[in-house]
Amino acid sequence: MPIFNQSIRRKIVGIALGLIVLMVVTSILSMVMSSRVGHLLDELTSRYIPAYGNLARANVRSLERALAMRRMVIAKMQTPPDEEGYATRLREYRESDAQVVQEADAARKLINAIIEDESTPSDNAALGRIDARIENALSELRRELTDADGKLLKQLEAKDFTAARDTMTHVDALRDLFSQRIDAIRSDMLAQVFASTAQVIRHQRQAIVISGVVTALAAIVGLAFALLVSSGITRPVRLLLAGTREVEAGRFDHTISVSTQDEIGELAGAFNRMIEQLRRNERIRETFGRYIDPKVVQGLIDRPEVAVDGQRRVMTIMFCDMSGFTSMSEGMTPRGLVKVMNHYFTVMSEPIRANRGVIDKYIGDAIMSYWGPPFIDEAEQAQLACHAALDMADQVPALQKQLPDLLGIRAMPAPCDLRIGIATGEVLTGSIGSELMMSFTVMGDAVNLASRLEAANKFYGTRILISQATAAALGASLELREIDRLAVVGQSLAQPVFEVMGKAGALPQEQISLRAHYAEGLAAYRAGRWDEARNAFNAALESVPGDGPSRTLLTRLDQLQANPPAADWDGAWRMEHK
């Protein structure tokens, strides 16, 4: 509709003008109806009622004339006759006679005016008959009274009072007949007055009803017009509100149909373009979320200055590697190897994300991840990292069963397992790279230490090794075992490293016994009591046969006994290879 292609200002002005027009039309119609009723009422008050009054006064004048005649006769019959009084009464008699005619003529004039006025409804036939009856009554009265008056005056002059009385009786009879006719005419005229009054009342009621109906119709039409136009304004606004709520809820598939070309329509079009842009941005975010951890993406969006400036923070770093990957990949096709690695990364990434860690990158078959501000609180980062490591280790048996099915073989050519290194320390966080491509990552000694600890698992035969700082941050929340003092490549000072054995209070008795014997052997080893250390490590192997750290320390004891250490030996092992 063309109205919906107008601006909101024009729509509002159009509504106002439409309502004003309806109001003006209603007012004009009411004025016309009121004017007609007023015209009828004016005719009633200025013609009908005065005409009736004239007829009533004509009757009164007739009575006054009869009274004047009697007084005139009485004045003449007195002894001596009252000539002056007679003359006065005669004059009154003749004036009354003229007044009767005047009143009747005035009534006829008003009645004829009603008949001639075609703008008002009236019973012209009935009014014409009344006019004719008045004329007949006057003509007959004047004709007969003229004869009777002349006879009466002659009789009075002749002092024939007996005959004068008879003539008076005849005149009274004429007067009574005239009064009866006038009363009948008045009755009919009163009926016309009532009819005119009823006409006025009917037209007044009709005017009230029509004005009410027209006002109601104007109100309905105005309201319908206002609702029609306002719905064209409010409906897109409601759609915009619903779309905004969808966007607020993170759903970007809701678009708004643009049905108008006003400001709301332009806003709806802009909203749809915004939705499309948000949808595109969300696809970009989802796409990059597969290459960059979503937490990093969100963090860079919320606080881009962190990526630009870089910060030093205490974080916990984890390196996870698949043991036996090299030998396993040699006998696989590229497609099979990609399939296995994708499944492996999917399984091992889930515990990291479930424990609120950030996956930094995949390096070959290794996973680098970290915990720390601003993604989590510094106080819980070490615990979350070690819990993630334990959950990853729990996935190994299922993974070992799934891999042959993925490859379509009965058994893996080489066993697979995990090696995890975790270290806590100060690192540099920020975007590192060139102007063409950058990566948000962490750098520092803690990263290097975590990588070395992951590699040290191969030497000790362990799965999860953590640094001293990580162990200190854990407290008693996990079951740990000190493995050795280790100086990794790039560090001159050795520090204790620990194995994460399990959750607090969840160790079986053989693991508890293993930890106790191993601690005794490690203390004897560092004190140079070789035989005592050997006995303790052998006791640890009796508790858990095949314990990697115990076997590693026994092998080292054999080497030390064959080649005794220098006098400044501190009992630490120094990694000399990557």
PDB file of C-alpha atoms in Angstrom, residues 317-478:
ATOM      1  CA  ILE A 317      51.990 -25.285  30.830  1.00  0.00           C
ATOM      2  CA  MET A 318      51.276 -28.817  29.631  1.00  0.00           C
ATOM      3  CA  PHE A 319      52.938 -30.794  26.856  1.00  0.00           C
ATOM      4  CA  CYS A 320      51.336 -34.089  25.822  1.00  0.00           C
ATOM      5  CA  ASP A 321      52.909 -36.502  23.368  1.00  0.00           C
ATOM      6  CA  MET A 322      51.962 -39.908  21.980  1.00  0.00           C
ATOM      7  CA  SER A 323      54.640 -42.493  22.609  1.00  0.00           C
ATOM      8  CA  GLY A 324      55.399 -44.883  19.768  1.00  0.00           C
ATOM      9  CA  PHE A 325      54.051 -42.463  17.179  1.00  0.00           C
ATOM     10  CA  THR A 326      57.084 -42.656  14.899  1.00  0.00           C
ATOM     11  CA  SER A 327      57.080 -46.435  14.611  1.00  0.00           C
ATOM     12  CA  MET A 328      53.288 -46.492  14.324  1.00  0.00           C
ATOM     13  CA  SER A 329      53.207 -43.936  11.490  1.00  0.00           C
ATOM     14  CA  GLU A 330      55.753 -45.767   9.373  1.00  0.00           C
ATOM     15  CA  GLY A 331      53.315 -48.516   8.392  1.00  0.00           C
ATOM     16  CA  MET A 332      50.263 -46.274   7.819  1.00  0.00           C
ATOM     17  CA  THR A 333      48.928 -44.590   4.730  1.00  0.00           C
ATOM     18  CA  PRO A 334      48.658 -40.776   4.914  1.00  0.00           C
ATOM     19  CA  ARG A 335      44.860 -41.034   5.011  1.00  0.00           C
ATOM     20  CA  GLY A 336      44.910 -43.584   7.827  1.00  0.00           C
ATOM     21  CA  LEU A 337      47.479 -41.574   9.770  1.00  0.00           C
ATOM     22  CA  VAL A 338      45.372 -38.378   9.512  1.00  0.00           C
ATOM     23  CA  LYS A 339      42.330 -40.322  10.647  1.00  0.00           C
ATOM     24  CA  VAL A 340      44.153 -41.717  13.683  1.00  0.00           C
ATOM     25  CA  MET A 341      45.693 -38.387  14.638  1.00  0.00           C
ATOM     26  CA  ASN A 342      42.399 -36.526  14.348  1.00  0.00           C
ATOM     27  CA  HIS A 343      40.707 -39.053  16.594  1.00  0.00           C
ATOM     28  CA  TYR A 344      43.605 -38.954  19.042  1.00  0.00           C
ATOM     29  CA  PHE A 345      43.557 -35.150  19.218  1.00  0.00           C
ATOM     30  CA  THR A 346      39.774 -35.127  19.629  1.00  0.00           C
ATOM     31  CA  VAL A 347      39.886 -37.579  22.540  1.00  0.00           C
ATOM     32  CA  MET A 348      42.789 -35.874  24.275  1.00  0.00           C
ATOM     33  CA  SER A 349      41.582 -32.317  23.711  1.00  0.00           C
ATOM     34  CA  GLU A 350      38.266 -32.899  25.445  1.00  0.00           C
ATOM     35  CA  PRO A 351      39.719 -33.302  28.988  1.00  0.00           C
ATOM     36  CA  ILE A 352      41.810 -30.140  28.480  1.00  0.00           C
ATOM     37  CA  ARG A 353      38.784 -28.071  27.530  1.00  0.00           C
ATOM     38  CA  ALA A 354      36.605 -29.735  30.140  1.00  0.00           C
ATOM     39  CA  ASN A 355      39.111 -28.549  32.732  1.00  0.00           C
ATOM     40  CA  ARG A 356      39.068 -25.019  31.264  1.00  0.00           C
ATOM     41  CA  GLY A 357      42.478 -25.252  29.633  1.00  0.00           C
ATOM     42  CA  VAL A 358      43.542 -23.402  26.479  1.00  0.00           C
ATOM     43  CA  ILE A 359      44.979 -25.451  23.631  1.00  0.00           C
ATOM     44  CA  ASP A 360      47.836 -23.437  22.192  1.00  0.00           C
ATOM     45  CA  LYS A 361      48.791 -25.637  19.255  1.00  0.00           C
ATOM     46  CA  TYR A 362      49.188 -29.133  17.871  1.00  0.00           C
ATOM     47  CA  ILE A 363      52.823 -29.956  17.094  1.00  0.00           C
ATOM     48  CA  GLY A 364      53.048 -33.203  15.153  1.00  0.00           C
ATOM     49  CA  ASP A 365      51.571 -35.696  17.607  1.00  0.00           C
ATOM     50  CA  ALA A 366      52.033 -33.350  20.594  1.00  0.00           C
ATOM     51  CA  ILE A 367      49.539 -31.014  22.238  1.00  0.00           C
ATOM     52  CA  MET A 368      50.628 -27.790  23.923  1.00  0.00           C
ATOM     53  CA  SER A 369      48.114 -26.237  26.309  1.00  0.00           C
ATOM     54  CA  TYR A 370      48.138 -23.841  29.248  1.00  0.00           C
ATOM     55  CA  TRP A 371      46.129 -22.639  32.237  1.00  0.00           C
ATOM     56  CA  GLY A 372      46.181 -19.223  33.854  1.00  0.00           C
ATOM     57  CA  PRO A 373      44.891 -15.670  33.850  1.00  0.00           C
ATOM     58  CA  PRO A 374      42.903 -14.148  32.289  1.00  0.00           C
ATOM     59  CA  PHE A 375      41.106 -17.380  31.458  1.00  0.00           C
ATOM     60  CA  ILE A 376      41.092 -18.902  34.952  1.00  0.00           C
ATOM     61  CA  ASP A 377      42.195 -17.894  38.427  1.00  0.00           C
ATOM     62  CA  GLU A 378      45.899 -18.371  39.170  1.00  0.00           C
ATOM     63  CA  ALA A 379      45.166 -20.321  42.374  1.00  0.00           C
ATOM     64  CA  GLU A 380      43.458 -23.219  40.570  1.00  0.00           C
ATOM     65  CA  GLN A 381      45.488 -23.488  37.387  1.00  0.00           C
ATOM     66  CA  ALA A 382      47.892 -26.225  38.577  1.00  0.00           C
ATOM     67  CA  GLN A 383      45.080 -28.374  39.950  1.00  0.00           C
ATOM     68  CA  LEU A 384      43.024 -28.070  36.753  1.00  0.00           C
ATOM     69  CA  ALA A 385      46.049 -28.950  34.599  1.00  0.00           C
ATOM     70  CA  CYS A 386      46.826 -32.077  36.637  1.00  0.00           C
ATOM     71  CA  HIS A 387      43.183 -33.144  36.670  1.00  0.00           C
ATOM     72  CA  ALA A 388      43.156 -32.798  32.893  1.00  0.00           C
ATOM     73  CA  ALA A 389      46.320 -34.952  32.713  1.00  0.00           C
ATOM     74  CA  LEU A 390      44.708 -37.677  34.837  1.00  0.00           C
ATOM     75  CA  ASP A 391      41.557 -37.581  32.668  1.00  0.00           C
ATOM     76  CA  MET A 392      43.706 -37.871  29.558  1.00  0.00           C
ATOM     77  CA  ALA A 393      45.520 -40.852  31.036  1.00  0.00           C
ATOM     78  CA  ASP A 394      42.160 -42.479  31.772  1.00  0.00           C
ATOM     79  CA  GLN A 395      41.336 -42.282  28.051  1.00  0.00           C
ATOM     80  CA  VAL A 396      44.373 -44.345  27.052  1.00  0.00           C
ATOM     81  CA  PRO A 397      42.830 -47.849  27.474  1.00  0.00           C
ATOM     82  CA  ALA A 398      39.788 -46.910  25.378  1.00  0.00           C
ATOM     83  CA  LEU A 399      42.005 -45.218  22.799  1.00  0.00           C
ATOM     84  CA  GLN A 400      44.166 -48.328  22.522  1.00  0.00           C
ATOM     85  CA  LYS A 401      41.048 -50.356  21.721  1.00  0.00           C
ATOM     86  CA  GLN A 402      39.660 -47.814  19.238  1.00  0.00           C
ATOM     87  CA  LEU A 403      42.725 -47.273  17.095  1.00  0.00           C
ATOM     88  CA  PRO A 404      42.790 -50.772  15.476  1.00  0.00           C
ATOM     89  CA  ASP A 405      39.094 -50.393  14.541  1.00  0.00           C
ATOM     90  CA  LEU A 406      39.787 -47.003  12.990  1.00  0.00           C
ATOM     91  CA  LEU A 407      42.583 -48.489  10.892  1.00  0.00           C
ATOM     92  CA  GLY A 408      40.730 -51.710  10.068  1.00  0.00           C
ATOM     93  CA  ILE A 409      43.428 -53.931  11.582  1.00  0.00           C
ATOM     94  CA  ARG A 410      43.413 -56.461  14.381  1.00  0.00           C
ATOM     95  CA  ALA A 411      46.200 -54.935  16.437  1.00  0.00           C
ATOM     96  CA  MET A 412      48.410 -51.875  16.405  1.00  0.00           C
ATOM     97  CA  PRO A 413      51.930 -52.450  15.064  1.00  0.00           C
ATOM     98  CA  ALA A 414      53.302 -50.657  18.124  1.00  0.00           C
ATOM     99  CA  PRO A 415      51.684 -49.878  21.502  1.00  0.00           C
ATOM    100  CA  CYS A 416      50.651 -46.263  22.080  1.00  0.00           C
ATOM    101  CA  ASP A 417      50.691 -44.354  25.325  1.00  0.00           C
ATOM    102  CA  LEU A 418      50.884 -40.819  26.669  1.00  0.00           C
ATOM    103  CA  ARG A 419      53.717 -38.751  28.008  1.00  0.00           C
ATOM    104  CA  ILE A 420      52.684 -35.554  29.806  1.00  0.00           C
ATOM    105  CA  GLY A 421      54.895 -32.824  31.243  1.00  0.00           C
ATOM    106  CA  ILE A 422      53.500 -29.980  33.363  1.00  0.00           C
ATOM    107  CA  ALA A 423      55.394 -26.941  34.660  1.00  0.00           C
ATOM    108  CA  THR A 424      54.318 -23.740  36.427  1.00  0.00           C
ATOM    109  CA  GLY A 425      56.168 -20.455  36.174  1.00  0.00           C
ATOM    110  CA  GLU A 426      56.260 -16.957  34.791  1.00  0.00           C
ATOM    111  CA  VAL A 427      55.787 -16.737  31.034  1.00  0.00           C
ATOM    112  CA  LEU A 428      55.267 -14.028  28.445  1.00  0.00           C
ATOM    113  CA  THR A 429      51.802 -14.021  26.820  1.00  0.00           C
ATOM    114  CA  GLY A 430      51.002 -12.116  23.658  1.00  0.00           C
ATOM    115  CA  SER A 431      50.823 -12.215  19.884  1.00  0.00           C
ATOM    116  CA  ILE A 432      54.060 -13.430  18.367  1.00  0.00           C
ATOM    117  CA  GLY A 433      54.804 -13.439  14.655  1.00  0.00           C
ATOM    118  CA  SER A 434      55.209 -11.163  11.676  1.00  0.00           C
ATOM    119  CA  GLU A 435      53.128  -8.374  10.246  1.00  0.00           C
ATOM    120  CA  LEU A 436      51.516 -10.895   7.913  1.00  0.00           C
ATOM    121  CA  MET A 437      50.596 -13.592  10.426  1.00  0.00           C
ATOM    122  CA  MET A 438      50.659 -13.764  14.213  1.00  0.00           C
ATOM    123  CA  SER A 439      49.904 -16.340  16.875  1.00  0.00           C
ATOM    124  CA  PHE A 440      48.756 -15.730  20.436  1.00  0.00           C
ATOM    125  CA  THR A 441      50.999 -17.987  22.524  1.00  0.00           C
ATOM    126  CA  VAL A 442      53.121 -18.256  25.668  1.00  0.00           C
ATOM    127  CA  MET A 443      56.932 -18.245  25.945  1.00  0.00           C
ATOM    128  CA  GLY A 444      59.382 -18.718  28.793  1.00  0.00           C
ATOM    129  CA  ASP A 445      61.329 -21.167  30.952  1.00  0.00           C
ATOM    130  CA  ALA A 446      58.123 -22.819  32.161  1.00  0.00           C
ATOM    131  CA  VAL A 447      57.263 -23.732  28.568  1.00  0.00           C
ATOM    132  CA  ASN A 448      60.719 -25.194  28.020  1.00  0.00           C
ATOM    133  CA  LEU A 449      60.529 -27.086  31.336  1.00  0.00           C
ATOM    134  CA  ALA A 450      57.136 -28.606  30.529  1.00  0.00           C
ATOM    135  CA  SER A 451      58.447 -29.797  27.173  1.00  0.00           C
ATOM    136  CA  ARG A 452      61.545 -31.347  28.829  1.00  0.00           C
ATOM    137  CA  LEU A 453      59.415 -33.021  31.504  1.00  0.00           C
ATOM    138  CA  GLU A 454      57.252 -34.563  28.803  1.00  0.00           C
ATOM    139  CA  ALA A 455      60.395 -35.987  27.178  1.00  0.00           C
ATOM    140  CA  ALA A 456      61.745 -37.134  30.563  1.00  0.00           C
ATOM    141  CA  ASN A 457      58.785 -39.511  30.905  1.00  0.00           C
ATOM    142  CA  LYS A 458      60.441 -41.673  28.286  1.00  0.00           C
ATOM    143  CA  PHE A 459      63.589 -41.961  30.410  1.00  0.00           C
ATOM    144  CA  TYR A 460      61.748 -42.646  33.693  1.00  0.00           C
ATOM    145  CA  GLY A 461      58.987 -44.827  32.241  1.00  0.00           C
ATOM    146  CA  THR A 462      56.257 -42.522  33.606  1.00  0.00           C
ATOM    147  CA  ARG A 463      53.162 -40.825  32.149  1.00  0.00           C
ATOM    148  CA  ILE A 464      52.802 -37.562  34.058  1.00  0.00           C
ATOM    149  CA  LEU A 465      55.734 -35.547  35.390  1.00  0.00           C
ATOM    150  CA  ILE A 466      55.292 -32.102  36.979  1.00  0.00           C
ATOM    151  CA  SER A 467      57.686 -29.433  38.182  1.00  0.00           C
ATOM    152  CA  GLN A 468      58.349 -28.470  41.788  1.00  0.00           C
ATOM    153  CA  ALA A 469      56.389 -25.216  41.404  1.00  0.00           C
ATOM    154  CA  THR A 470      53.391 -27.163  40.139  1.00  0.00           C
ATOM    155  CA  ALA A 471      53.624 -29.655  43.001  1.00  0.00           C
ATOM    156  CA  ALA A 472      53.821 -26.795  45.516  1.00  0.00           C
ATOM    157  CA  ALA A 473      50.717 -25.208  44.023  1.00  0.00           C
ATOM    158  CA  LEU A 474      48.796 -28.506  44.291  1.00  0.00           C
ATOM    159  CA  GLY A 475      49.278 -28.983  47.988  1.00  0.00           C
ATOM    160  CA  ALA A 476      47.503 -32.165  49.130  1.00  0.00           C
ATOM    161  CA  SER A 477      44.828 -32.179  46.430  1.00  0.00           C
ATOM    162  CA  LEU A 478      46.568 -34.963  44.446  1.00  0.00           C
TER     163      LEU A 478
END
